[in-house]
Amino acid sequence: KQEVTQIPAALSVPEGENLVLNCSFTDSAIYNLQWFRQDPGKGLTSLLLIQSSQREQTSGRLNASLDKSSGRSTLYIAASQPGDSATYLCAVPLAHSGSARQLTFGSGTQLTVLP
Amino acid sequence: KAGVTQTPRYLIKTRGQQVTLSCSPISGHRSVSWYQQTPGQGLQFLFEYFSETQRNKGNFPGRFSGRQFSNSRSEMNVSTLELGDSALYLCASSQKVPGQGFSGANVLTFGAGSRLTVL
């Protein structure tokens, strides 16, 4: 059974700081890993998807890396802004389910960026 | 391009009642997945539909069911509601391309969710 863990559960940083969010998974036989953002009471917004053959993906101030062998992924946010305040979740497909859309989610990291 | 639309956004029911939630995927997306989000259990996969067929189901009791129509719109139904069914129910659509398997266009686009409160 795949288990996804995110550390820390909550993080508060001053504006402008660079930060790293961590995600670990127990079954390294993953096909990809996605990072999502969730604002309070809202749905999820996909930020980055890393295929298993890739080591990292970048979008603007966001950079996500994937190390399958160690079962880890990191999301790096550069020059954080108050608008980045949200809960960040990582998710991996259940490898043996036959579906890339049956995701196992971590519990998320609640990020607060202080002005 | 319209996003994933879920209705209703909020609803309150009492124990024992049933509820039906609706999801309209992005135009052209044929795969619809449903997730339940609670403070205690986090996000959990309910089921996935593609071409009007349930492809996968998560570890939920039979009270949870769903269906998909020919236009890819999907509904999920929860019968005999329990207090523990109070949750945010999220629908996601994906442009699954037959034959691509796990690669390719499998980014999920989520709707804003339907928040169900069971009293």
PDB file of C-alpha atoms in Angstrom:
ATOM      1  CA  LYS A   1       0.000   0.000   0.000  1.00  0.00           C
ATOM      2  CA  GLN A   2       1.348   3.388  -1.017  1.00  0.00           C
ATOM      3  CA  GLU A   3       1.755   5.922   1.773  1.00  0.00           C
ATOM      4  CA  VAL A   4       2.605   9.549   1.120  1.00  0.00           C
ATOM      5  CA  THR A   5       4.004  11.769   3.866  1.00  0.00           C
ATOM      6  CA  GLN A   6       4.531  15.516   3.803  1.00  0.00           C
ATOM      7  CA  ILE A   7       6.763  17.394   6.170  1.00  0.00           C
ATOM      8  CA  PRO A   8       6.317  19.885   7.706  1.00  0.00           C
ATOM      9  CA  ALA A   9       2.564  19.925   8.303  1.00  0.00           C
ATOM     10  CA  ALA A  10       2.643  23.699   8.613  1.00  0.00           C
ATOM     11  CA  LEU A  11       5.172  26.374   7.764  1.00  0.00           C
ATOM     12  CA  SER A  12       5.207  30.105   8.320  1.00  0.00           C
ATOM     13  CA  VAL A  13       7.820  32.272   6.594  1.00  0.00           C
ATOM     14  CA  PRO A  14       8.390  35.982   5.956  1.00  0.00           C
ATOM     15  CA  GLU A  15       7.797  37.315   2.478  1.00  0.00           C
ATOM     16  CA  GLY A  16      10.726  36.957   0.109  1.00  0.00           C
ATOM     17  CA  GLU A  17      12.140  33.814   1.666  1.00  0.00           C
ATOM     18  CA  ASN A  18      12.976  30.751  -0.405  1.00  0.00           C
ATOM     19  CA  LEU A  19      11.459  27.554   0.963  1.00  0.00           C
ATOM     20  CA  VAL A  20      11.333  23.813   0.420  1.00  0.00           C
ATOM     21  CA  LEU A  21       8.390  21.495   0.967  1.00  0.00           C
ATOM     22  CA  ASN A  22       9.023  17.787   1.293  1.00  0.00           C
ATOM     23  CA  CYS A  23       7.101  14.742   0.134  1.00  0.00           C
ATOM     24  CA  SER A  24       8.028  11.110   0.640  1.00  0.00           C
ATOM     25  CA  PHE A  25       6.371   7.941  -0.627  1.00  0.00           C
ATOM     26  CA  THR A  26       6.828   4.317   0.324  1.00  0.00           C
ATOM     27  CA  ASP A  27       6.396   2.550  -3.027  1.00  0.00           C
ATOM     28  CA  SER A  28       8.977   3.768  -5.536  1.00  0.00           C
ATOM     29  CA  ALA A  29       7.143   2.142  -8.448  1.00  0.00           C
ATOM     30  CA  ILE A  30       5.406   5.364  -9.351  1.00  0.00           C
ATOM     31  CA  TYR A  31       4.719   6.627 -12.845  1.00  0.00           C
ATOM     32  CA  ASN A  32       4.609  10.290 -11.936  1.00  0.00           C
ATOM     33  CA  LEU A  33       4.159  12.686  -9.048  1.00  0.00           C
ATOM     34  CA  GLN A  34       2.022  15.780  -8.940  1.00  0.00           C
ATOM     35  CA  TRP A  35       2.080  18.825  -6.726  1.00  0.00           C
ATOM     36  CA  PHE A  36      -1.180  20.634  -6.077  1.00  0.00           C
ATOM     37  CA  ARG A  37      -2.189  23.794  -4.308  1.00  0.00           C
ATOM     38  CA  GLN A  38      -5.436  24.160  -2.362  1.00  0.00           C
ATOM     39  CA  ASP A  39      -6.808  27.458  -1.123  1.00  0.00           C
ATOM     40  CA  PRO A  40      -9.217  27.375   1.847  1.00  0.00           C
ATOM     41  CA  GLY A  41     -12.587  25.929   0.880  1.00  0.00           C
ATOM     42  CA  LYS A  42     -11.535  25.548  -2.719  1.00  0.00           C
ATOM     43  CA  GLY A  43     -10.626  22.752  -5.068  1.00  0.00           C
ATOM     44  CA  LEU A  44      -7.121  21.744  -6.064  1.00  0.00           C
ATOM     45  CA  THR A  45      -4.940  23.457  -8.623  1.00  0.00           C
ATOM     46  CA  SER A  46      -2.287  21.362 -10.335  1.00  0.00           C
ATOM     47  CA  LEU A  47       1.103  23.053 -10.085  1.00  0.00           C
ATOM     48  CA  LEU A  48       3.595  20.599 -11.529  1.00  0.00           C
ATOM     49  CA  LEU A  49       3.623  17.034 -12.796  1.00  0.00           C
ATOM     50  CA  ILE A  50       6.885  15.098 -12.948  1.00  0.00           C
ATOM     51  CA  GLN A  51       6.989  11.933 -15.000  1.00  0.00           C
ATOM     52  CA  SER A  52       8.997   9.042 -13.558  1.00  0.00           C
ATOM     53  CA  SER A  53      11.640   9.503 -16.262  1.00  0.00           C
ATOM     54  CA  GLN A  54      12.206  13.118 -15.254  1.00  0.00           C
ATOM     55  CA  ARG A  55      14.227  14.477 -12.360  1.00  0.00           C
ATOM     56  CA  GLU A  56      12.639  17.894 -12.101  1.00  0.00           C
ATOM     57  CA  GLN A  57      10.081  20.314 -13.469  1.00  0.00           C
ATOM     58  CA  THR A  58       9.969  24.089 -13.288  1.00  0.00           C
ATOM     59  CA  SER A  59       7.157  26.577 -13.569  1.00  0.00           C
ATOM     60  CA  GLY A  60       7.909  30.184 -12.774  1.00  0.00           C
ATOM     61  CA  ARG A  61       9.093  30.426  -9.182  1.00  0.00           C
ATOM     62  CA  LEU A  62       8.320  26.770  -8.547  1.00  0.00           C
ATOM     63  CA  ASN A  63      10.701  23.875  -9.014  1.00  0.00           C
ATOM     64  CA  ALA A  64       9.856  20.287  -8.183  1.00  0.00           C
ATOM     65  CA  SER A  65      12.359  17.456  -8.051  1.00  0.00           C
ATOM     66  CA  LEU A  66      11.820  13.723  -7.954  1.00  0.00           C
ATOM     67  CA  ASP A  67      14.121  11.003  -6.643  1.00  0.00           C
ATOM     68  CA  LYS A  68      12.315   7.712  -7.140  1.00  0.00           C
ATOM     69  CA  SER A  69      15.061   5.578  -5.640  1.00  0.00           C
ATOM     70  CA  SER A  70      14.850   7.368  -2.317  1.00  0.00           C
ATOM     71  CA  GLY A  71      11.085   7.871  -2.489  1.00  0.00           C
ATOM     72  CA  ARG A  72      11.284  11.645  -2.210  1.00  0.00           C
ATOM     73  CA  SER A  73      10.145  14.787  -3.934  1.00  0.00           C
ATOM     74  CA  THR A  74      10.696  18.412  -3.034  1.00  0.00           C
ATOM     75  CA  LEU A  75       8.863  21.538  -4.067  1.00  0.00           C
ATOM     76  CA  TYR A  76      11.046  24.630  -4.033  1.00  0.00           C
ATOM     77  CA  ILE A  77       9.346  28.014  -3.947  1.00  0.00           C
ATOM     78  CA  ALA A  78      11.575  30.983  -4.682  1.00  0.00           C
ATOM     79  CA  ALA A  79      10.998  34.488  -3.371  1.00  0.00           C
ATOM     80  CA  SER A  80       7.776  33.601  -1.563  1.00  0.00           C
ATOM     81  CA  GLN A  81       4.827  36.009  -1.633  1.00  0.00           C
ATOM     82  CA  PRO A  82       1.714  36.328   0.557  1.00  0.00           C
ATOM     83  CA  GLY A  83      -0.315  35.030  -2.392  1.00  0.00           C
ATOM     84  CA  ASP A  84       1.553  31.744  -2.084  1.00  0.00           C
ATOM     85  CA  SER A  85      -0.235  31.082   1.212  1.00  0.00           C
ATOM     86  CA  ALA A  86      -2.170  27.849   0.735  1.00  0.00           C
ATOM     87  CA  THR A  87      -1.989  24.141   1.431  1.00  0.00           C
ATOM     88  CA  TYR A  88       0.374  22.255  -0.842  1.00  0.00           C
ATOM     89  CA  LEU A  89      -0.272  18.599  -1.547  1.00  0.00           C
ATOM     90  CA  CYS A  90       1.724  15.980  -3.370  1.00  0.00           C
ATOM     91  CA  ALA A  91       0.115  12.940  -4.946  1.00  0.00           C
ATOM     92  CA  VAL A  92       1.171   9.798  -6.753  1.00  0.00           C
ATOM     93  CA  PRO A  93      -0.881   7.371  -8.819  1.00  0.00           C
ATOM     94  CA  LEU A  94      -1.556   3.980  -7.300  1.00  0.00           C
ATOM     95  CA  ALA A  95       0.913   2.036  -9.430  1.00  0.00           C
ATOM     96  CA  HIS A  96      -0.930  -1.256  -9.496  1.00  0.00           C
ATOM     97  CA  SER A  97      -4.405   0.134  -9.958  1.00  0.00           C
ATOM     98  CA  GLY A  98      -4.205   0.391 -13.698  1.00  0.00           C
ATOM     99  CA  SER A  99      -5.163   4.028 -13.527  1.00  0.00           C
ATOM    100  CA  ALA A 100      -3.056   7.158 -13.550  1.00  0.00           C
ATOM    101  CA  ARG A 101      -5.981   9.034 -12.090  1.00  0.00           C
ATOM    102  CA  GLN A 102      -6.334   7.069  -8.854  1.00  0.00           C
ATOM    103  CA  LEU A 103      -4.095   9.256  -6.728  1.00  0.00           C
ATOM    104  CA  THR A 104      -2.795   8.793  -3.225  1.00  0.00           C
ATOM    105  CA  PHE A 105      -2.371  12.168  -1.556  1.00  0.00           C
ATOM    106  CA  GLY A 106      -0.179  13.345   1.250  1.00  0.00           C
ATOM    107  CA  SER A 107      -1.788  15.235   4.105  1.00  0.00           C
ATOM    108  CA  GLY A 108      -0.357  18.512   2.858  1.00  0.00           C
ATOM    109  CA  THR A 109       1.793  21.363   4.104  1.00  0.00           C
ATOM    110  CA  GLN A 110      -0.073  24.491   5.135  1.00  0.00           C
ATOM    111  CA  LEU A 111       2.074  27.438   4.090  1.00  0.00           C
ATOM    112  CA  THR A 112       1.645  30.958   5.425  1.00  0.00           C
ATOM    113  CA  VAL A 113       3.748  33.745   3.933  1.00  0.00           C
ATOM    114  CA  LEU A 114       3.776  36.799   6.159  1.00  0.00           C
ATOM    115  CA  PRO A 115       3.910  40.275   4.583  1.00  0.00           C
TER     116      PRO A 115
ATOM    117  CA  LYS B   1     -12.179  27.268 -21.663  1.00  0.00           C
ATOM    118  CA  ALA B   2     -14.629  26.447 -18.896  1.00  0.00           C
ATOM    119  CA  GLY B   3     -13.263  24.494 -15.950  1.00  0.00           C
ATOM    120  CA  VAL B   4     -14.733  21.579 -14.060  1.00  0.00           C
ATOM    121  CA  THR B   5     -18.148  22.518 -12.686  1.00  0.00           C
ATOM    122  CA  GLN B   6     -19.576  20.915  -9.591  1.00  0.00           C
ATOM    123  CA  THR B   7     -23.096  21.396  -8.285  1.00  0.00           C
ATOM    124  CA  PRO B   8     -24.348  22.074  -5.748  1.00  0.00           C
ATOM    125  CA  ARG B   9     -21.494  23.865  -3.992  1.00  0.00           C
ATOM    126  CA  TYR B  10     -23.008  23.512  -0.540  1.00  0.00           C
ATOM    127  CA  LEU B  11     -25.717  21.319   0.856  1.00  0.00           C
ATOM    128  CA  ILE B  12     -27.022  20.184   4.210  1.00  0.00           C
ATOM    129  CA  LYS B  13     -28.698  16.838   4.731  1.00  0.00           C
ATOM    130  CA  THR B  14     -29.808  14.786   7.702  1.00  0.00           C
ATOM    131  CA  ARG B  15     -28.803  11.260   8.601  1.00  0.00           C
ATOM    132  CA  GLY B  16     -30.548   8.604   6.566  1.00  0.00           C
ATOM    133  CA  GLN B  17     -31.169  10.827   3.564  1.00  0.00           C
ATOM    134  CA  GLN B  18     -29.477  10.424   0.224  1.00  0.00           C
ATOM    135  CA  VAL B  19     -27.643  12.959  -1.905  1.00  0.00           C
ATOM    136  CA  THR B  20     -26.645  13.306  -5.538  1.00  0.00           C
ATOM    137  CA  LEU B  21     -23.720  15.458  -6.622  1.00  0.00           C
ATOM    138  CA  SER B  22     -23.015  16.484 -10.188  1.00  0.00           C
ATOM    139  CA  CYS B  23     -19.796  17.101 -12.094  1.00  0.00           C
ATOM    140  CA  SER B  24     -19.382  18.542 -15.581  1.00  0.00           C
ATOM    141  CA  PRO B  25     -15.846  17.970 -16.873  1.00  0.00           C
ATOM    142  CA  ILE B  26     -13.832  20.194 -19.122  1.00  0.00           C
ATOM    143  CA  SER B  27     -15.002  19.915 -22.717  1.00  0.00           C
ATOM    144  CA  GLY B  28     -13.140  17.053 -24.383  1.00  0.00           C
ATOM    145  CA  HIS B  29     -12.174  15.364 -21.128  1.00  0.00           C
ATOM    146  CA  ARG B  30     -13.574  11.875 -20.960  1.00  0.00           C
ATOM    147  CA  SER B  31     -12.247  10.708 -17.600  1.00  0.00           C
ATOM    148  CA  VAL B  32     -13.910  11.828 -14.377  1.00  0.00           C
ATOM    149  CA  SER B  33     -12.614  10.948 -10.922  1.00  0.00           C
ATOM    150  CA  TRP B  34     -14.195  11.610  -7.544  1.00  0.00           C
ATOM    151  CA  TYR B  35     -12.431  12.240  -4.241  1.00  0.00           C
ATOM    152  CA  GLN B  36     -13.604  12.761  -0.682  1.00  0.00           C
ATOM    153  CA  GLN B  37     -11.732  15.200   1.544  1.00  0.00           C
ATOM    154  CA  THR B  38     -12.152  15.210   5.323  1.00  0.00           C
ATOM    155  CA  PRO B  39      -9.996  16.740   8.069  1.00  0.00           C
ATOM    156  CA  GLY B  40      -9.316  13.315   9.528  1.00  0.00           C
ATOM    157  CA  GLN B  41      -8.672  11.179   6.445  1.00  0.00           C
ATOM    158  CA  GLY B  42      -7.490  13.794   3.981  1.00  0.00           C
ATOM    159  CA  LEU B  43      -8.112  13.222   0.303  1.00  0.00           C
ATOM    160  CA  GLN B  44      -9.300   9.743  -0.610  1.00  0.00           C
ATOM    161  CA  PHE B  45     -10.098   8.318  -4.030  1.00  0.00           C
ATOM    162  CA  LEU B  46     -13.724   7.314  -4.510  1.00  0.00           C
ATOM    163  CA  PHE B  47     -14.019   6.172  -8.119  1.00  0.00           C
ATOM    164  CA  GLU B  48     -13.128   6.908 -11.713  1.00  0.00           C
ATOM    165  CA  TYR B  49     -15.327   6.828 -14.788  1.00  0.00           C
ATOM    166  CA  PHE B  50     -14.329   6.687 -18.414  1.00  0.00           C
ATOM    167  CA  SER B  51     -16.650   6.124 -21.360  1.00  0.00           C
ATOM    168  CA  GLU B  52     -19.628   5.642 -19.047  1.00  0.00           C
ATOM    169  CA  THR B  53     -17.881   2.780 -17.225  1.00  0.00           C
ATOM    170  CA  GLN B  54     -16.515   2.686 -13.715  1.00  0.00           C
ATOM    171  CA  ARG B  55     -12.831   1.889 -14.084  1.00  0.00           C
ATOM    172  CA  ASN B  56     -11.680   1.899 -10.485  1.00  0.00           C
ATOM    173  CA  LYS B  57     -13.219   2.220  -7.059  1.00  0.00           C
ATOM    174  CA  GLY B  58     -11.627   3.165  -3.779  1.00  0.00           C
ATOM    175  CA  ASN B  59     -12.243   1.602  -0.405  1.00  0.00           C
ATOM    176  CA  PHE B  60     -15.697   2.976   0.274  1.00  0.00           C
ATOM    177  CA  PRO B  61     -18.932   1.160   1.165  1.00  0.00           C
ATOM    178  CA  GLY B  62     -21.589   0.382  -1.391  1.00  0.00           C
ATOM    179  CA  ARG B  63     -23.603   3.404  -0.235  1.00  0.00           C
ATOM    180  CA  PHE B  64     -21.313   5.408  -2.474  1.00  0.00           C
ATOM    181  CA  SER B  65     -22.088   5.020  -6.140  1.00  0.00           C
ATOM    182  CA  GLY B  66     -21.740   6.957  -9.334  1.00  0.00           C
ATOM    183  CA  ARG B  67     -22.345   7.023 -13.008  1.00  0.00           C
ATOM    184  CA  GLN B  68     -21.204   8.791 -16.131  1.00  0.00           C
ATOM    185  CA  PHE B  69     -23.327   9.912 -19.023  1.00  0.00           C
ATOM    186  CA  SER B  70     -22.564   9.886 -22.734  1.00  0.00           C
ATOM    187  CA  ASN B  71     -21.562  13.568 -22.590  1.00  0.00           C
ATOM    188  CA  SER B  72     -18.963  12.669 -19.902  1.00  0.00           C
ATOM    189  CA  ARG B  73     -20.901  14.434 -17.135  1.00  0.00           C
ATOM    190  CA  SER B  74     -20.851  12.410 -13.951  1.00  0.00           C
ATOM    191  CA  GLU B  75     -22.944  12.089 -10.833  1.00  0.00           C
ATOM    192  CA  MET B  76     -22.182  10.489  -7.535  1.00  0.00           C
ATOM    193  CA  ASN B  77     -24.773   9.339  -5.041  1.00  0.00           C
ATOM    194  CA  VAL B  78     -24.513   8.634  -1.350  1.00  0.00           C
ATOM    195  CA  SER B  79     -27.423   6.794   0.206  1.00  0.00           C
ATOM    196  CA  THR B  80     -28.362   6.428   3.865  1.00  0.00           C
ATOM    197  CA  LEU B  81     -26.152   9.339   4.895  1.00  0.00           C
ATOM    198  CA  GLU B  82     -24.073   9.106   8.048  1.00  0.00           C
ATOM    199  CA  LEU B  83     -22.493  11.898  10.051  1.00  0.00           C
ATOM    200  CA  GLY B  84     -19.089  10.742   8.842  1.00  0.00           C
ATOM    201  CA  ASP B  85     -20.050  11.445   5.242  1.00  0.00           C
ATOM    202  CA  SER B  86     -19.706  15.170   5.922  1.00  0.00           C
ATOM    203  CA  ALA B  87     -16.899  16.191   3.625  1.00  0.00           C
ATOM    204  CA  LEU B  88     -15.780  18.166   0.626  1.00  0.00           C
ATOM    205  CA  TYR B  89     -16.411  16.040  -2.466  1.00  0.00           C
ATOM    206  CA  LEU B  90     -14.099  16.873  -5.316  1.00  0.00           C
ATOM    207  CA  CYS B  91     -14.432  15.920  -8.927  1.00  0.00           C
ATOM    208  CA  ALA B  92     -11.534  15.933 -11.378  1.00  0.00           C
ATOM    209  CA  SER B  93     -11.456  15.507 -15.105  1.00  0.00           C
ATOM    210  CA  SER B  94      -8.624  14.345 -17.274  1.00  0.00           C
ATOM    211  CA  GLN B  95      -7.960  14.137 -20.962  1.00  0.00           C
ATOM    212  CA  LYS B  96      -7.149  10.453 -20.876  1.00  0.00           C
ATOM    213  CA  VAL B  97      -5.874   9.323 -24.238  1.00  0.00           C
ATOM    214  CA  PRO B  98      -6.573   5.657 -24.978  1.00  0.00           C
ATOM    215  CA  GLY B  99      -3.404   3.636 -25.212  1.00  0.00           C
ATOM    216  CA  GLN B 100      -1.199   6.148 -23.432  1.00  0.00           C
ATOM    217  CA  GLY B 101      -1.594   4.443 -20.116  1.00  0.00           C
ATOM    218  CA  PHE B 102       0.246   6.292 -17.404  1.00  0.00           C
ATOM    219  CA  SER B 103       2.085   8.676 -19.652  1.00  0.00           C
ATOM    220  CA  GLY B 104       0.791  11.661 -21.490  1.00  0.00           C
ATOM    221  CA  ALA B 105      -2.146  13.797 -20.609  1.00  0.00           C
ATOM    222  CA  ASN B 106      -3.083  12.634 -17.151  1.00  0.00           C
ATOM    223  CA  VAL B 107      -2.971  15.932 -15.322  1.00  0.00           C
ATOM    224  CA  LEU B 108      -6.119  16.178 -13.264  1.00  0.00           C
ATOM    225  CA  THR B 109      -8.152  19.379 -13.254  1.00  0.00           C
ATOM    226  CA  PHE B 110     -10.270  19.660 -10.143  1.00  0.00           C
ATOM    227  CA  GLY B 111     -13.544  21.418  -9.594  1.00  0.00           C
ATOM    228  CA  ALA B 112     -14.238  23.672  -6.595  1.00  0.00           C
ATOM    229  CA  GLY B 113     -16.031  20.854  -4.820  1.00  0.00           C
ATOM    230  CA  SER B 114     -19.372  20.196  -3.178  1.00  0.00           C
ATOM    231  CA  ARG B 115     -19.361  20.629   0.573  1.00  0.00           C
ATOM    232  CA  LEU B 116     -21.780  18.226   2.213  1.00  0.00           C
ATOM    233  CA  THR B 117     -22.827  18.609   5.831  1.00  0.00           C
ATOM    234  CA  VAL B 118     -24.780  15.769   7.414  1.00  0.00           C
ATOM    235  CA  LEU B 119     -26.710  16.652  10.576  1.00  0.00           C
TER     236      LEU B 119
END
